mmCIF file of C-alpha atoms in Angstrom:
data_model
loop_
_atom_site.group_PDB
_atom_site.id
_atom_site.type_symbol
_atom_site.label_atom_id
_atom_site.label_comp_id
_atom_site.label_asym_id
_atom_site.label_seq_id
_atom_site.Cartn_x
_atom_site.Cartn_y
_atom_site.Cartn_z
ATOM 1 C CA UNK J 27 -0.197 -0.072 0.044
ATOM 2 C CA UNK J 28 1.315 3.498 -0.691
ATOM 3 C CA UNK J 29 0.726 7.158 0.201
ATOM 4 C CA UNK J 30 -2.725 7.543 -2.095
ATOM 5 C CA UNK J 31 -3.811 4.201 -1.162
ATOM 6 C CA UNK J 32 -3.645 4.913 2.851
ATOM 7 C CA UNK J 33 -4.910 8.207 1.870
ATOM 8 C CA UNK J 34 -7.847 6.686 -0.036
ATOM 9 C CA UNK J 35 -8.586 3.838 1.839
ATOM 10 C CA UNK J 36 -7.773 4.368 5.178
ATOM 11 C CA UNK J 37 -8.057 7.384 6.139
ATOM 12 C CA UNK J 38 -11.518 8.520 5.104
ATOM 13 C CA UNK J 39 -12.169 6.135 7.418
ATOM 14 C CA UNK J 40 -11.387 8.236 10.697
ATOM 15 C CA UNK J 41 -14.867 9.589 11.800
ATOM 16 C CA UNK J 42 -15.802 6.993 12.209
ATOM 17 C CA UNK J 43 -12.999 5.933 13.950
ATOM 18 C CA UNK J 44 -13.082 8.124 16.325
ATOM 19 C CA UNK J 45 -16.925 7.839 17.069
ATOM 20 C CA UNK J 46 -16.327 4.852 18.629
ATOM 21 C CA UNK J 47 -12.869 5.315 20.025
ATOM 22 C CA UNK J 48 -15.518 8.641 21.663
ATOM 23 C CA UNK J 49 -18.269 6.389 22.120
ATOM 24 C CA UNK J 50 -15.735 4.365 24.765
ATOM 25 C CA UNK J 51 -13.723 6.151 26.006
ATOM 26 C CA UNK J 52 -15.724 9.283 26.278
ATOM 27 C CA UNK J 53 -13.608 11.649 25.771
ATOM 28 C CA UNK J 54 -12.914 13.449 22.192
ATOM 29 C CA UNK J 55 -9.255 14.415 22.718
ATOM 30 C CA UNK J 56 -8.160 10.582 23.618
ATOM 31 C CA UNK J 57 -10.670 9.608 21.749
ATOM 32 C CA UNK J 58 -8.311 11.713 18.493
ATOM 33 C CA UNK J 59 -5.298 10.166 20.228
ATOM 34 C CA UNK J 60 -6.426 6.527 19.757
ATOM 35 C CA UNK J 61 -7.234 7.233 16.389
ATOM 36 C CA UNK J 62 -3.969 8.741 15.180
ATOM 37 C CA UNK J 63 -2.256 6.073 16.817
ATOM 38 C CA UNK J 64 -4.787 3.165 14.795
ATOM 39 C CA UNK J 65 -3.820 5.330 11.219
ATOM 40 C CA UNK J 66 0.017 4.893 13.103
ATOM 41 C CA UNK J 67 -0.392 1.103 13.423
ATOM 42 C CA UNK J 68 -2.245 0.511 9.902
ATOM 43 C CA UNK J 69 0.286 2.255 7.845
ATOM 44 C CA UNK J 70 3.713 0.387 9.804
ATOM 45 C CA UNK J 71 1.817 -2.781 9.193
ATOM 46 C CA UNK J 72 0.173 -2.701 5.794
ATOM 47 C CA UNK J 73 2.320 -5.248 4.890
ATOM 48 C CA UNK J 74 0.336 -7.342 5.954
ATOM 49 C CA UNK J 75 -2.706 -5.428 5.075
ATOM 50 C CA UNK J 76 -3.627 -6.581 1.747
ATOM 51 C CA UNK J 77 -3.882 -9.892 3.317
ATOM 52 C CA UNK J 78 -7.080 -8.480 5.228
ATOM 53 C CA UNK J 79 -9.863 -8.506 3.492
ATOM 54 C CA UNK J 80 -12.108 -5.511 5.030
ATOM 55 C CA UNK J 81 -10.296 -3.365 6.378
ATOM 56 C CA UNK J 82 -12.851 -1.201 7.877
ATOM 57 C CA UNK J 83 -14.026 -4.002 10.337
ATOM 58 C CA UNK J 84 -9.463 -4.346 10.597
ATOM 59 C CA UNK J 85 -8.911 -0.198 11.826
ATOM 60 C CA UNK J 86 -12.415 -0.519 13.689
ATOM 61 C CA UNK J 87 -11.350 -3.728 15.172
ATOM 62 C CA UNK J 88 -7.505 -1.594 16.351
ATOM 63 C CA UNK J 89 -9.197 1.127 17.369
ATOM 64 C CA UNK J 90 -11.353 -0.891 20.430
ATOM 65 C CA UNK J 91 -8.477 -2.539 21.522
ATOM 66 C CA UNK J 92 -6.256 0.487 22.030
ATOM 67 C CA UNK J 93 -9.375 2.142 23.214
ATOM 68 C CA UNK J 94 -9.098 -0.419 25.501
ATOM 69 C CA UNK J 95 -5.674 -0.472 25.734
ATOM 70 C CA UNK J 96 -6.327 3.157 27.591
ATOM 71 C CA UNK J 97 -9.499 2.385 29.667
ATOM 72 C CA UNK J 98 -7.765 0.242 31.810
ATOM 73 C CA UNK J 99 -4.296 2.648 32.486
ATOM 74 C CA UNK J 100 -6.656 4.576 33.493
ATOM 75 C CA UNK J 101 -8.543 2.908 35.802
ATOM 76 C CA UNK J 102 -5.154 2.011 36.811
ATOM 77 C CA UNK J 103 -4.711 5.586 38.584
ATOM 78 C CA UNK J 104 -6.880 5.549 41.452
ATOM 79 C CA UNK J 105 -7.588 9.045 41.771
ATOM 80 C CA UNK J 106 -9.804 8.035 38.737
ATOM 81 C CA UNK J 107 -13.435 7.264 40.184
ATOM 82 C CA UNK J 108 -15.540 5.725 37.701
ATOM 83 C CA UNK J 109 -18.276 8.101 38.656
ATOM 84 C CA UNK J 110 -16.019 11.114 38.225
ATOM 85 C CA UNK J 111 -15.390 9.873 34.035
ATOM 86 C CA UNK J 112 -18.900 9.945 34.136
ATOM 87 C CA UNK J 113 -19.095 12.634 34.349
ATOM 88 C CA UNK J 114 -16.497 13.556 32.331
ATOM 89 C CA UNK J 115 -17.810 12.102 29.199
ATOM 90 C CA UNK J 116 -20.280 14.353 29.498
ATOM 91 C CA UNK J 117 -18.201 16.978 29.468
ATOM 92 C CA UNK J 118 -16.251 15.797 26.556
ATOM 93 C CA UNK J 119 -19.171 16.906 23.778
ATOM 94 C CA UNK J 120 -16.935 20.616 22.556
ATOM 95 C CA UNK J 121 -19.552 23.143 22.962
ATOM 96 C CA UNK J 122 -19.910 23.099 19.581
ATOM 97 C CA UNK J 123 -21.449 19.420 19.820
ATOM 98 C CA UNK J 124 -23.048 20.450 23.189
ATOM 99 C CA UNK J 125 -25.989 23.244 22.306
ATOM 100 C CA UNK J 126 -26.690 20.592 19.061
ATOM 101 C CA UNK J 127 -27.647 18.128 21.789
ATOM 102 C CA UNK J 128 -30.780 18.689 23.756
ATOM 103 C CA UNK J 129 -32.144 17.869 26.722
ATOM 104 C CA UNK J 130 -33.284 14.906 26.102
ATOM 105 C CA UNK J 131 -30.290 13.511 23.388
ATOM 106 C CA UNK J 132 -28.016 14.672 26.418
ATOM 107 C CA UNK J 133 -30.217 12.133 28.154
ATOM 108 C CA UNK J 134 -29.988 8.913 25.550
ATOM 109 C CA UNK J 135 -26.262 9.817 25.679
ATOM 110 C CA UNK J 136 -25.997 9.530 29.801
ATOM 111 C CA UNK J 137 -27.809 5.874 29.593
ATOM 112 C CA UNK J 138 -25.913 4.685 26.162
ATOM 113 C CA UNK J 139 -22.934 5.273 28.421
ATOM 114 C CA UNK J 140 -23.975 3.752 31.462
ATOM 115 C CA UNK J 141 -24.509 0.590 29.749
ATOM 116 C CA UNK J 142 -21.501 -2.144 30.349
ATOM 117 C CA UNK J 143 -18.926 -1.844 27.608
ATOM 118 C CA UNK J 144 -19.554 -4.915 25.327
ATOM 119 C CA UNK J 145 -23.318 -3.462 24.819
ATOM 120 C CA UNK J 146 -22.996 -0.024 24.220
ATOM 121 C CA UNK J 147 -20.187 -0.755 22.538
ATOM 122 C CA UNK J 148 -22.794 -3.193 20.097
ATOM 123 C CA UNK J 149 -25.390 -0.644 20.149
ATOM 124 C CA UNK J 150 -22.805 1.527 18.912
ATOM 125 C CA UNK J 151 -21.291 -0.375 16.136
ATOM 126 C CA UNK J 152 -25.507 -1.229 14.596
ATOM 127 C CA UNK J 153 -27.812 1.683 15.531
ATOM 128 C CA UNK J 154 -24.844 5.053 14.026
ATOM 129 C CA UNK J 155 -23.216 3.050 12.107
ATOM 130 C CA UNK J 156 -25.440 0.643 10.832
ATOM 131 C CA UNK J 157 -23.098 -2.703 10.109
ATOM 132 C CA UNK J 158 -24.045 -5.805 9.391
ATOM 133 C CA UNK J 159 -23.944 -8.237 11.694
ATOM 134 C CA UNK J 160 -20.138 -9.906 10.700
ATOM 135 C CA UNK J 161 -19.237 -7.136 10.682
ATOM 136 C CA UNK J 162 -19.704 -6.932 14.164
ATOM 137 C CA UNK J 163 -18.293 -10.031 14.542
ATOM 138 C CA UNK J 164 -15.297 -9.007 13.092
ATOM 139 C CA UNK J 165 -14.738 -6.060 14.927
ATOM 140 C CA UNK J 166 -14.748 -7.571 18.222
ATOM 141 C CA UNK J 167 -13.845 -10.114 17.977
ATOM 142 C CA UNK J 168 -17.135 -11.954 19.445
ATOM 143 C CA UNK J 169 -19.411 -14.310 18.013
ATOM 144 C CA UNK J 170 -22.643 -13.773 16.485
ATOM 145 C CA UNK J 171 -24.789 -15.400 19.286
ATOM 146 C CA UNK J 172 -22.731 -12.477 21.530
ATOM 147 C CA UNK J 173 -23.025 -9.814 19.170
ATOM 148 C CA UNK J 174 -27.010 -11.122 19.521
ATOM 149 C CA UNK J 175 -27.120 -10.721 23.323
ATOM 150 C CA UNK J 176 -25.542 -8.017 23.829
ATOM 151 C CA UNK J 177 -27.475 -5.742 21.084
ATOM 152 C CA UNK J 178 -31.041 -7.815 22.803
ATOM 153 C CA UNK J 179 -29.601 -6.159 26.488
ATOM 154 C CA UNK J 180 -28.762 -2.501 25.045
ATOM 155 C CA UNK J 181 -31.697 -2.669 23.772
ATOM 156 C CA UNK J 182 -33.730 -3.552 25.651
ATOM 157 C CA UNK J 183 -32.102 -1.155 28.866
ATOM 158 C CA UNK J 184 -32.486 1.617 26.172
ATOM 159 C CA UNK J 185 -35.526 0.629 25.807
ATOM 160 C CA UNK J 186 -36.545 -0.304 29.776
ATOM 161 C CA UNK J 187 -34.833 3.989 30.375
ATOM 162 C CA UNK J 188 -36.415 5.886 28.114
ATOM 163 C CA UNK J 189 -39.863 4.207 29.755
ATOM 164 C CA UNK J 190 -39.130 5.550 32.530
ATOM 165 C CA UNK J 191 -38.176 8.830 31.830
ATOM 166 C CA UNK J 192 -41.330 8.761 30.012
ATOM 167 C CA UNK J 193 -43.202 7.871 32.965
ATOM 168 C CA UNK J 194 -41.022 10.808 35.219
ATOM 169 C CA UNK J 195 -40.511 13.865 32.421
ATOM 170 C CA UNK J 196 -36.851 13.273 33.559
ATOM 171 C CA UNK C 5 -46.144 3.338 5.855
ATOM 172 C CA UNK C 6 -48.574 2.851 9.140
ATOM 173 C CA UNK C 7 -47.976 2.866 12.373
ATOM 174 C CA UNK C 8 -49.163 -0.725 12.782
ATOM 175 C CA UNK C 9 -46.543 -1.582 11.077
ATOM 176 C CA UNK C 10 -44.206 0.025 12.422
ATOM 177 C CA UNK C 11 -45.319 -1.074 15.896
ATOM 178 C CA UNK C 12 -43.827 -3.941 14.921
ATOM 179 C CA UNK C 13 -40.902 -3.154 12.948
ATOM 180 C CA UNK C 14 -40.820 -2.198 16.737
ATOM 181 C CA UNK C 15 -41.234 -5.113 18.687
ATOM 182 C CA UNK C 16 -38.810 -6.338 15.976
ATOM 183 C CA UNK C 17 -36.576 -3.819 16.978
ATOM 184 C CA UNK C 18 -36.623 -3.779 19.996
ATOM 185 C CA UNK C 19 -35.682 -8.068 20.301
ATOM 186 C CA UNK C 20 -32.813 -7.220 18.457
ATOM 187 C CA UNK C 21 -34.537 -9.212 14.965
ATOM 188 C CA UNK C 22 -34.976 -6.785 12.864
ATOM 189 C CA UNK C 23 -32.678 -6.374 9.286
ATOM 190 C CA UNK C 24 -30.577 -3.466 8.548
ATOM 191 C CA UNK C 25 -32.708 -2.083 6.682
ATOM 192 C CA UNK C 26 -35.565 -2.678 8.532
ATOM 193 C CA UNK C 27 -34.040 -0.662 10.790
ATOM 194 C CA UNK C 28 -33.482 1.277 7.908
ATOM 195 C CA UNK C 29 -37.553 1.688 7.392
ATOM 196 C CA UNK C 30 -37.223 2.421 11.565
ATOM 197 C CA UNK C 31 -35.150 5.347 11.030
ATOM 198 C CA UNK C 32 -36.617 7.065 8.212
ATOM 199 C CA UNK C 33 -39.631 7.027 9.600
ATOM 200 C CA UNK C 34 -38.691 8.800 12.199
ATOM 201 C CA UNK C 35 -37.465 11.331 10.447
ATOM 202 C CA UNK C 36 -40.455 11.921 9.425
ATOM 203 C CA UNK C 37 -42.449 14.417 11.045
ATOM 204 C CA UNK C 38 -45.653 12.813 11.260
ATOM 205 C CA UNK C 39 -44.791 10.702 15.068
ATOM 206 C CA UNK C 40 -47.597 8.922 16.339
ATOM 207 C CA UNK C 41 -47.976 10.874 20.202
ATOM 208 C CA UNK C 42 -47.383 7.307 22.450
ATOM 209 C CA UNK C 43 -43.537 6.730 20.036
ATOM 210 C CA UNK C 44 -42.523 9.596 21.103
ATOM 211 C CA UNK C 45 -39.447 9.115 22.823
ATOM 212 C CA UNK C 46 -38.644 6.406 20.560
ATOM 213 C CA UNK C 47 -37.862 9.194 17.780
ATOM 214 C CA UNK C 48 -35.853 10.724 20.178
ATOM 215 C CA UNK C 49 -33.356 8.097 19.835
ATOM 216 C CA UNK C 50 -33.003 7.405 16.685
ATOM 217 C CA UNK C 51 -33.037 10.830 16.025
ATOM 218 C CA UNK C 52 -29.739 10.313 18.400
ATOM 219 C CA UNK C 53 -28.705 8.121 16.895
ATOM 220 C CA UNK C 54 -28.691 10.090 13.138
ATOM 221 C CA UNK C 55 -26.989 12.686 14.994
ATOM 222 C CA UNK C 56 -24.673 11.115 16.186
ATOM 223 C CA UNK C 57 -23.763 9.197 12.974
ATOM 224 C CA UNK C 58 -22.514 13.263 12.072
ATOM 225 C CA UNK C 59 -20.312 13.204 14.520
ATOM 226 C CA UNK C 60 -16.811 14.100 12.822
ATOM 227 C CA UNK C 61 -12.901 13.990 13.725
ATOM 228 C CA UNK C 62 -13.755 18.361 13.535
ATOM 229 C CA UNK C 63 -9.522 19.086 13.548
ATOM 230 C CA UNK C 64 -7.926 20.278 9.899
ATOM 231 C CA UNK C 65 -4.703 19.222 11.103
ATOM 232 C CA UNK C 66 -5.287 16.097 11.697
ATOM 233 C CA UNK C 67 -4.991 13.947 7.967
ATOM 234 C CA UNK C 68 -1.373 16.103 7.480
ATOM 235 C CA UNK C 69 -0.284 15.040 10.888
ATOM 236 C CA UNK C 70 -0.628 12.045 10.141
ATOM 237 C CA UNK C 71 0.425 11.899 6.619
ATOM 238 C CA UNK C 72 3.364 13.931 8.141
ATOM 239 C CA UNK C 73 4.523 11.219 10.852
ATOM 240 C CA UNK C 74 4.018 7.784 8.758
ATOM 241 C CA UNK C 75 6.224 9.550 5.978
ATOM 242 C CA UNK C 76 8.595 10.494 8.339
ATOM 243 C CA UNK C 77 8.620 7.849 10.196
ATOM 244 C CA UNK C 78 9.087 4.916 7.979
ATOM 245 C CA UNK C 79 12.780 5.864 6.421
ATOM 246 C CA UNK C 80 14.063 7.015 9.218
ATOM 247 C CA UNK C 81 14.003 4.398 10.943
ATOM 248 C CA UNK C 82 14.875 2.196 8.992
ATOM 249 C CA UNK C 83 18.533 4.336 7.791
ATOM 250 C CA UNK C 84 18.904 4.310 12.619
ATOM 251 C CA UNK C 85 19.067 1.107 12.192
ATOM 252 C CA UNK C 86 21.169 0.312 9.257
ATOM 253 C CA UNK C 87 23.621 2.504 10.961
ATOM 254 C CA UNK C 88 24.064 0.407 13.553
ATOM 255 C CA UNK C 89 24.167 -2.351 11.975
ATOM 256 C CA UNK C 90 27.209 -1.420 10.153
ATOM 257 C CA UNK C 91 28.295 0.364 13.382
ATOM 258 C CA UNK C 92 27.930 -2.363 15.306
ATOM 259 C CA UNK C 93 30.625 -4.355 12.827
ATOM 260 C CA UNK C 94 33.025 -1.788 12.850
ATOM 261 C CA UNK C 95 32.231 -2.062 16.076
ATOM 262 C CA UNK C 96 33.743 -5.597 15.908
ATOM 263 C CA UNK C 97 36.383 -5.287 13.686
ATOM 264 C CA UNK C 98 38.403 -2.450 15.792
ATOM 265 C CA UNK C 99 38.195 -4.511 18.159
ATOM 266 C CA UNK C 100 39.967 -7.429 16.190
ATOM 267 C CA UNK C 101 42.431 -5.369 15.093
ATOM 268 C CA UNK C 102 43.162 -3.752 18.149
ATOM 269 C CA UNK C 103 43.681 -6.569 20.298
ATOM 270 C CA UNK C 104 45.967 -8.223 17.150
ATOM 271 C CA UNK C 105 48.088 -5.455 17.597
ATOM 272 C CA UNK C 106 48.515 -5.432 20.913
ATOM 273 C CA UNK C 107 49.093 -9.241 20.988
ATOM 274 C CA UNK C 108 51.150 -9.317 18.821
ATOM 275 C CA UNK C 109 53.493 -6.919 20.616
ATOM 276 C CA UNK C 110 54.203 -8.747 23.753
ATOM 277 C CA UNK C 111 54.447 -11.928 21.989
ATOM 278 C CA UNK C 112 57.508 -9.967 20.389
ATOM 279 C CA UNK C 113 58.548 -7.995 23.837
ATOM 280 C CA UNK C 114 58.547 -11.951 25.344
ATOM 281 C CA UNK C 115 61.412 -14.021 23.094
ATOM 282 C CA UNK C 116 64.408 -12.502 22.365
ATOM 283 C CA UNK C 117 65.923 -11.281 19.154
ATOM 284 C CA UNK C 118 67.564 -13.775 17.211
ATOM 285 C CA UNK C 119 70.919 -15.061 17.933
ATOM 286 C CA UNK C 120 73.219 -13.230 16.963
ATOM 287 C CA UNK C 121 76.915 -14.669 16.369
ATOM 288 C CA UNK C 122 79.594 -15.314 18.818
ATOM 289 C CA UNK C 123 82.826 -15.381 17.719
ATOM 290 C CA UNK C 124 84.094 -13.606 14.447
ATOM 291 C CA UNK C 125 87.127 -16.354 14.225
ATOM 292 C CA UNK C 126 85.806 -19.332 12.976
ATOM 293 C CA UNK C 127 89.427 -21.260 14.556
ATOM 294 C CA UNK C 128 87.610 -20.256 17.689
ATOM 295 C CA UNK C 129 84.557 -21.260 17.174
ATOM 296 C CA UNK C 130 85.260 -24.780 16.151
ATOM 297 C CA UNK C 131 87.663 -24.886 19.240
ATOM 298 C CA UNK C 132 85.067 -24.150 21.633
ATOM 299 C CA UNK C 133 82.723 -26.709 20.327
ATOM 300 C CA UNK C 134 85.329 -28.786 19.691
ATOM 301 C CA UNK C 135 85.109 -28.541 23.772
ATOM 302 C CA UNK C 136 81.409 -27.540 24.421
ATOM 303 C CA UNK C 137 81.092 -31.920 22.527
ATOM 304 C CA UNK C 138 84.286 -33.004 24.548
ATOM 305 C CA UNK C 139 82.322 -32.233 28.087
ATOM 306 C CA UNK C 140 79.224 -34.058 26.664
ATOM 307 C CA UNK C 141 81.046 -37.229 25.806
ATOM 308 C CA UNK C 142 82.912 -37.097 28.966
ATOM 309 C CA UNK C 143 79.440 -36.190 30.458
ATOM 310 C CA UNK C 144 78.421 -39.589 29.186
ATOM 311 C CA UNK C 145 81.321 -41.659 29.264
ATOM 312 C CA UNK C 146 80.871 -41.446 33.319
ATOM 313 C CA UNK C 147 77.271 -42.159 32.494
ATOM 314 C CA UNK C 148 78.059 -45.551 30.713
ATOM 315 C CA UNK C 149 80.907 -46.067 34.044
ATOM 316 C CA UNK C 150 77.857 -45.674 36.256
ATOM 317 C CA UNK C 151 75.659 -47.892 34.495
ATOM 318 C CA UNK C 152 77.602 -50.761 34.300
ATOM 319 C CA UNK C 153 77.646 -50.546 38.125
ATOM 320 C CA UNK C 154 73.435 -51.129 38.061
ATOM 321 C CA UNK C 155 74.209 -53.602 35.468
ATOM 322 C CA UNK C 156 76.501 -55.320 37.321
ATOM 323 C CA UNK C 157 73.519 -55.118 40.639
ATOM 324 C CA UNK C 158 71.668 -56.445 37.518
ATOM 325 C CA UNK C 159 73.319 -59.610 36.540
ATOM 326 C CA UNK C 160 73.975 -60.755 40.016
ATOM 327 C CA UNK C 161 70.181 -60.573 41.098
ATOM 328 C CA UNK C 162 69.504 -62.604 38.061
ATOM 329 C CA UNK C 163 71.972 -65.022 39.549
ATOM 330 C CA UNK C 164 70.408 -65.699 42.798
ATOM 331 C CA UNK C 165 67.132 -65.791 40.728
ATOM 332 C CA UNK C 166 68.247 -68.279 39.175
ATOM 333 C CA UNK C 167 69.659 -70.076 41.594
ATOM 334 C CA UNK C 168 66.461 -69.248 44.176
ATOM 335 C CA UNK C 169 64.233 -71.058 41.062
ATOM 336 C CA UNK C 170 66.197 -73.979 40.532
ATOM 337 C CA UNK C 171 65.245 -74.958 44.285
ATOM 338 C CA UNK C 172 62.748 -74.862 43.552
ATOM 339 C CA UNK C 173 62.372 -76.742 41.008
ATOM 340 C CA UNK C 174 64.365 -78.999 42.770
ATOM 341 C CA UNK C 175 61.422 -78.876 46.113
ATOM 342 C CA UNK C 176 58.479 -79.746 43.900
ATOM 343 C CA UNK C 177 59.998 -82.081 42.258
#
């Protein structure tokens, strides 16, 4: 793969990678760092890339792994409790993005952020990015039944909370 | 689309049984303005999904940075690596050359220079050599005399042993 192919085929996936990293990390700065790292990693491993059939899934998988690494190194820091991370999650949206998200969207954002990691990954890849189950399996290194169960649980948790939101007007 | 159909699709959706096409139908439906009262929250969820898909990495210099990093990264790493390889070989050569030089010097020091002639007159040299040989032969002669004594002892011993042997033979007979 030469630089031109990289610019035409890999670089355009940056927004998808960014959204996924952002979903996992909750900070646009960190997500940006991860995406940059992913792109450099893909470039350095471009010799193996010839065998990769689905470039996008491959990139997404690297994004997932690097984001997980980042999350783990954050969790090792004793000062960052999980609650603090969720606070950051909400403030992490830039002012520009914040104005676009209305109150109810913000609460949806919050309830998706509160889902377990796997469920959050699956619902993001399916309902926001619109990937097929097969692609999601490849990206998350899970088998089909795990993906389906995670999606089922994620959607049900969202549904339940939406009903509550409706009932109490939160 | 009929709202009943939508309800059915939604039920499938919550059970995670919808196909990608059906999910697209739902998305399209919830993009429209006329949404039934009971589906407002669900519509909000789908609008959230739509909205999230538009989030982009908004940094004009991002692409440039990445391209700069990857094009700066590779050749530099290679040349540094090559430089180190050559440096390793050169260091090895230096060590070997230095070692041979010093060892050679030590060897030269410990061996005296070649033997030089001590006599200029060949006659004198012959006399001296003869003297030396004479000394040697005198030594040998003395040694032979001494060994003659050992021979005497040996003969005596053999004689005694021989007698003893005959005695023993007589006894056994």
